[in-house]
Tab-separated table of C-alpha atoms in Angstrom:
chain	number	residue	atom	x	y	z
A	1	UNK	CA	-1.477	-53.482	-12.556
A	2	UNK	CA	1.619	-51.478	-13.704
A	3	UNK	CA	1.728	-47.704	-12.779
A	4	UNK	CA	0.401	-45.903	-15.494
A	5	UNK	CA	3.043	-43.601	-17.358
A	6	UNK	CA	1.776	-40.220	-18.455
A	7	UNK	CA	2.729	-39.320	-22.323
A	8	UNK	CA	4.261	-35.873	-20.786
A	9	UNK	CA	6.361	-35.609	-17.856
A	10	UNK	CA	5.402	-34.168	-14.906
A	11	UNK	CA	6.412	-29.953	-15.152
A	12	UNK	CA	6.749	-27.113	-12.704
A	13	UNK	CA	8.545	-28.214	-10.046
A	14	UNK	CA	10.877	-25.321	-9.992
A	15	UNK	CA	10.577	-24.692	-6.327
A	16	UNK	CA	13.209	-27.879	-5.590
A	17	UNK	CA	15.428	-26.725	-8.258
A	18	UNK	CA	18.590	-25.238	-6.822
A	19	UNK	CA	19.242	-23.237	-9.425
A	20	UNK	CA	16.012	-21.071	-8.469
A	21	UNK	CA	16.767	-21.367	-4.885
A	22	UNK	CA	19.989	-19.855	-6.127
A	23	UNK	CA	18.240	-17.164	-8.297
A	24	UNK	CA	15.706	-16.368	-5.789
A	25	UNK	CA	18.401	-15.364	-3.044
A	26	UNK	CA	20.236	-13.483	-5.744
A	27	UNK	CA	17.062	-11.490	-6.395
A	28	UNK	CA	16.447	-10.751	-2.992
A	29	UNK	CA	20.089	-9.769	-2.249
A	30	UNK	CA	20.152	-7.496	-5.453
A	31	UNK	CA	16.809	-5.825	-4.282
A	32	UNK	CA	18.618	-4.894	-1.511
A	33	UNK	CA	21.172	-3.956	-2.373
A	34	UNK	CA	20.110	-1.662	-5.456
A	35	UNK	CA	17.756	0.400	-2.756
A	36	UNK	CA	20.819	0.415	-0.180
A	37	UNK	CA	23.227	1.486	-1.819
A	38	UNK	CA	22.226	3.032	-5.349
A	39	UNK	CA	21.401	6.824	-5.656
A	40	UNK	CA	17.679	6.405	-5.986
A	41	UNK	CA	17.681	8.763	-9.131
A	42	UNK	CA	20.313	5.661	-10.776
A	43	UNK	CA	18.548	3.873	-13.379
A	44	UNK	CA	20.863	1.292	-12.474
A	45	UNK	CA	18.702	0.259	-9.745
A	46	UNK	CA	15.511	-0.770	-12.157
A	47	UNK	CA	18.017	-2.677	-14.228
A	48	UNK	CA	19.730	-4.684	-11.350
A	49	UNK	CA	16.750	-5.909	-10.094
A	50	UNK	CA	14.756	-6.481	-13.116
A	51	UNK	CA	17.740	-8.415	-14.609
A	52	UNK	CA	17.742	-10.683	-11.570
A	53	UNK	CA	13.925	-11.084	-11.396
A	54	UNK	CA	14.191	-12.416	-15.147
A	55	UNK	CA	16.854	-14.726	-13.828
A	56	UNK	CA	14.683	-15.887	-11.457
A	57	UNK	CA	11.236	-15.897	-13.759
A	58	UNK	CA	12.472	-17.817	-16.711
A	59	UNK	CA	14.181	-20.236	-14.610
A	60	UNK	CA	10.326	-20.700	-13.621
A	61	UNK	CA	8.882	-20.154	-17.105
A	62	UNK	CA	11.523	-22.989	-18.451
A	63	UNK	CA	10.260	-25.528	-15.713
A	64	UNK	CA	6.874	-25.521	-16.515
A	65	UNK	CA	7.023	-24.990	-20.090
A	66	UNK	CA	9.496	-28.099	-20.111
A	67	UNK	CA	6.574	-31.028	-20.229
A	68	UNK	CA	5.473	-29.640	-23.659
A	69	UNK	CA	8.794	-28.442	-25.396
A	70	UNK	CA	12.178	-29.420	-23.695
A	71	UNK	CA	13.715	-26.654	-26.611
A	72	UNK	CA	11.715	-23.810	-24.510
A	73	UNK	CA	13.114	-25.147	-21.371
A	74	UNK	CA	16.475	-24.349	-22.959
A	75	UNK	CA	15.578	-21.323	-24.866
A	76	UNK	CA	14.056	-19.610	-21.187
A	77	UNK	CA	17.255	-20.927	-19.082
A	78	UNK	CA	19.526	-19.688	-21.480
A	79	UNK	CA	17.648	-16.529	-21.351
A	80	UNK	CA	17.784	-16.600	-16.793
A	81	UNK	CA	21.929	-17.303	-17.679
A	82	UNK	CA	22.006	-14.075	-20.077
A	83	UNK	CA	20.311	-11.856	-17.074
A	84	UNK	CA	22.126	-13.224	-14.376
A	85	UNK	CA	25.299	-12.353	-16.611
A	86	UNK	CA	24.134	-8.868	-17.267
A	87	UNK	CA	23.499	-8.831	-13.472
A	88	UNK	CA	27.025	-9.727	-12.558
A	89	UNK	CA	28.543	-7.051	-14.976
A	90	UNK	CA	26.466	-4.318	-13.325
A	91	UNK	CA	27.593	-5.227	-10.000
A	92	UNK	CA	31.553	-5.457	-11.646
A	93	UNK	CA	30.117	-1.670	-12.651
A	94	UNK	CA	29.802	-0.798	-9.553
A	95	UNK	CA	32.849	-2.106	-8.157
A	96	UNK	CA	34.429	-0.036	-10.938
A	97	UNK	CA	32.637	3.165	-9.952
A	98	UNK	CA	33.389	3.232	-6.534
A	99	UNK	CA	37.701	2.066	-6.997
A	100	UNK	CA	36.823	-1.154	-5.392
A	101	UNK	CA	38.388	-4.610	-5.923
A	102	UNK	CA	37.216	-8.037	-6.748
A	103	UNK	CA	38.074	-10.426	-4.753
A	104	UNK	CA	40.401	-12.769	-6.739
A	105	UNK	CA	39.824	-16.611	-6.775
A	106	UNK	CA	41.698	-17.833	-4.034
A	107	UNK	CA	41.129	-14.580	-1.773
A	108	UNK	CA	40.037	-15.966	1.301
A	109	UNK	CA	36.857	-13.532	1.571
A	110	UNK	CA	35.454	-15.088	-1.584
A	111	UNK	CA	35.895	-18.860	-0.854
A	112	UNK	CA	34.180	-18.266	2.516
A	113	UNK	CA	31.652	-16.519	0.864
A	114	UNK	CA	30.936	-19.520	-2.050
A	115	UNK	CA	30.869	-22.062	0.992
A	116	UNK	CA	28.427	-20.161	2.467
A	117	UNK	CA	26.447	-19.865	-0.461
A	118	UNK	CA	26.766	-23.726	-1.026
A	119	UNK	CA	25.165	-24.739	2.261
A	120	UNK	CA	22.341	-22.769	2.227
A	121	UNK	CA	19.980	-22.917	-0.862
A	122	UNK	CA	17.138	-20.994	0.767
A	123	UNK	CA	15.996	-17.495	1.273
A	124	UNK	CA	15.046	-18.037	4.610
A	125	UNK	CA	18.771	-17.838	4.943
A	126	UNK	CA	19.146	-13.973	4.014
Protein backbone atom coordinates (compact mmCIF):
# COMPACT_ATOMS: atom_id res chain seq x y z
CA UNK A 1 0.00 0.00 0.00
CA UNK A 2 1.45 3.45 -0.94
CA UNK A 3 1.97 6.00 1.94
CA UNK A 4 -0.90 8.01 2.13
CA UNK A 5 -0.29 11.82 1.18
CA UNK A 6 -2.11 14.35 3.30
CA UNK A 7 -4.02 17.21 1.10
CA UNK A 8 -2.01 19.87 3.44
CA UNK A 9 1.49 19.70 4.31
CA UNK A 10 2.68 19.06 7.45
CA UNK A 11 3.08 22.88 9.47
CA UNK A 12 4.84 24.12 12.56
CA UNK A 13 8.00 22.88 12.55
CA UNK A 14 9.64 26.14 13.26
CA UNK A 15 11.83 24.85 15.99
CA UNK A 16 14.42 23.24 13.10
CA UNK A 17 14.24 26.33 11.15
CA UNK A 18 17.48 28.25 11.38
CA UNK A 19 16.14 31.26 10.78
CA UNK A 20 14.28 31.05 14.32
CA UNK A 21 17.25 29.55 15.89
CA UNK A 22 18.75 32.72 14.51
CA UNK A 23 15.88 34.99 15.80
CA UNK A 24 15.63 33.34 19.04
CA UNK A 25 19.42 34.09 19.98
CA UNK A 26 18.90 37.58 18.66
CA UNK A 27 16.02 37.98 21.11
CA UNK A 28 17.80 36.75 23.90
CA UNK A 29 20.96 38.81 23.16
CA UNK A 30 18.76 42.04 22.67
CA UNK A 31 16.99 41.30 26.08
CA UNK A 32 20.14 41.58 27.42
CA UNK A 33 21.42 43.84 26.24
CA UNK A 34 18.47 46.52 26.39
CA UNK A 35 18.43 45.84 30.46
CA UNK A 36 22.43 46.07 30.49
CA UNK A 37 23.07 48.72 29.00
CA UNK A 38 19.91 51.05 28.38
CA UNK A 39 18.92 53.74 31.01
CA UNK A 40 15.95 51.89 32.39
CA UNK A 41 13.75 55.13 32.02
CA UNK A 42 14.74 54.66 27.77
CA UNK A 43 11.77 53.65 25.96
CA UNK A 44 14.21 52.29 23.72
CA UNK A 45 14.48 49.30 25.76
CA UNK A 46 10.54 48.15 25.25
CA UNK A 47 11.11 48.74 21.57
CA UNK A 48 14.39 46.67 21.16
CA UNK A 49 13.07 43.82 22.60
CA UNK A 50 9.59 43.83 21.43
CA UNK A 51 10.90 44.35 17.84
CA UNK A 52 13.03 41.24 18.21
CA UNK A 53 10.33 39.13 19.95
CA UNK A 54 8.08 39.91 16.74
CA UNK A 55 11.05 38.73 14.74
CA UNK A 56 11.07 35.80 16.49
CA UNK A 57 6.97 35.27 16.82
CA UNK A 58 6.00 35.67 13.24
CA UNK A 59 8.78 33.63 12.11
CA UNK A 60 6.60 31.09 14.31
CA UNK A 61 3.18 32.43 13.30
CA UNK A 62 4.37 32.03 9.40
CA UNK A 63 5.37 28.28 10.04
CA UNK A 64 2.32 27.12 11.24
CA UNK A 65 0.02 29.20 9.38
CA UNK A 66 1.98 27.92 6.18
CA UNK A 67 -0.14 24.40 5.69
CA UNK A 68 -3.31 26.52 5.08
CA UNK A 69 -2.05 29.72 3.17
CA UNK A 70 1.64 29.72 1.88
CA UNK A 71 0.71 33.86 1.14
CA UNK A 72 0.50 34.21 5.18
CA UNK A 73 3.70 32.39 5.51
CA UNK A 74 5.10 35.24 3.41
CA UNK A 75 3.03 38.03 4.64
CA UNK A 76 4.27 37.01 8.66
CA UNK A 77 8.11 36.49 7.49
CA UNK A 78 8.15 39.54 5.73
CA UNK A 79 6.70 41.08 8.74
CA UNK A 80 9.84 39.04 11.33
CA UNK A 81 12.36 40.76 8.31
CA UNK A 82 10.68 44.36 8.89
CA UNK A 83 11.32 43.96 12.92
CA UNK A 84 14.53 42.51 12.76
CA UNK A 85 15.36 45.61 10.41
CA UNK A 86 13.90 48.07 12.81
CA UNK A 87 15.96 46.11 15.40
CA UNK A 88 19.23 46.60 13.63
CA UNK A 89 18.63 50.43 13.14
CA UNK A 90 18.06 50.86 16.88
CA UNK A 91 21.16 49.18 17.72
CA UNK A 92 23.02 51.52 14.64
CA UNK A 93 21.11 54.25 17.15
CA UNK A 94 22.90 53.39 19.70
CA UNK A 95 26.16 53.12 18.19
CA UNK A 96 25.38 56.68 17.07
CA UNK A 97 24.57 57.90 20.58
CA UNK A 98 27.40 56.76 22.28
CA UNK A 99 30.35 58.00 19.13
CA UNK A 100 30.91 54.40 18.47
CA UNK A 101 31.88 52.68 15.19
CA UNK A 102 30.61 49.87 13.11
CA UNK A 103 32.68 47.52 12.35
CA UNK A 104 33.19 47.65 8.53
CA UNK A 105 32.91 44.44 6.36
CA UNK A 106 36.19 43.11 6.29
CA UNK A 107 37.13 44.35 9.98
CA UNK A 108 38.43 41.40 11.46
CA UNK A 109 36.14 41.73 14.74
CA UNK A 110 33.06 41.32 12.58
CA UNK A 111 34.04 38.28 10.40
CA UNK A 112 34.99 36.45 13.63
CA UNK A 113 31.93 37.40 15.00
CA UNK A 114 29.59 36.07 11.73
CA UNK A 115 31.68 32.72 11.95
CA UNK A 116 30.77 32.42 15.24
CA UNK A 117 27.33 33.08 14.67
CA UNK A 118 27.36 30.49 11.73
CA UNK A 119 28.41 27.51 13.83
CA UNK A 120 26.20 27.78 16.46
CA UNK A 121 22.39 27.99 15.70
CA UNK A 122 21.28 27.46 19.30
CA UNK A 123 20.61 29.43 22.38
CA UNK A 124 22.16 27.08 24.49
CA UNK A 125 25.14 28.76 22.97
CA UNK A 126 24.62 32.33 24.68
Amino acid sequence: MAKEESFLPKAGGYHNLITFKKAECIYHITYHFAYRFLSNKDRTIDQMVQAARSGKQNIVEGSVDSATSKEMEIRLTNVARGSLQELLQDYRDYLGKKQLEEWAIDDERRQRTKRLCRQHNDVAFL
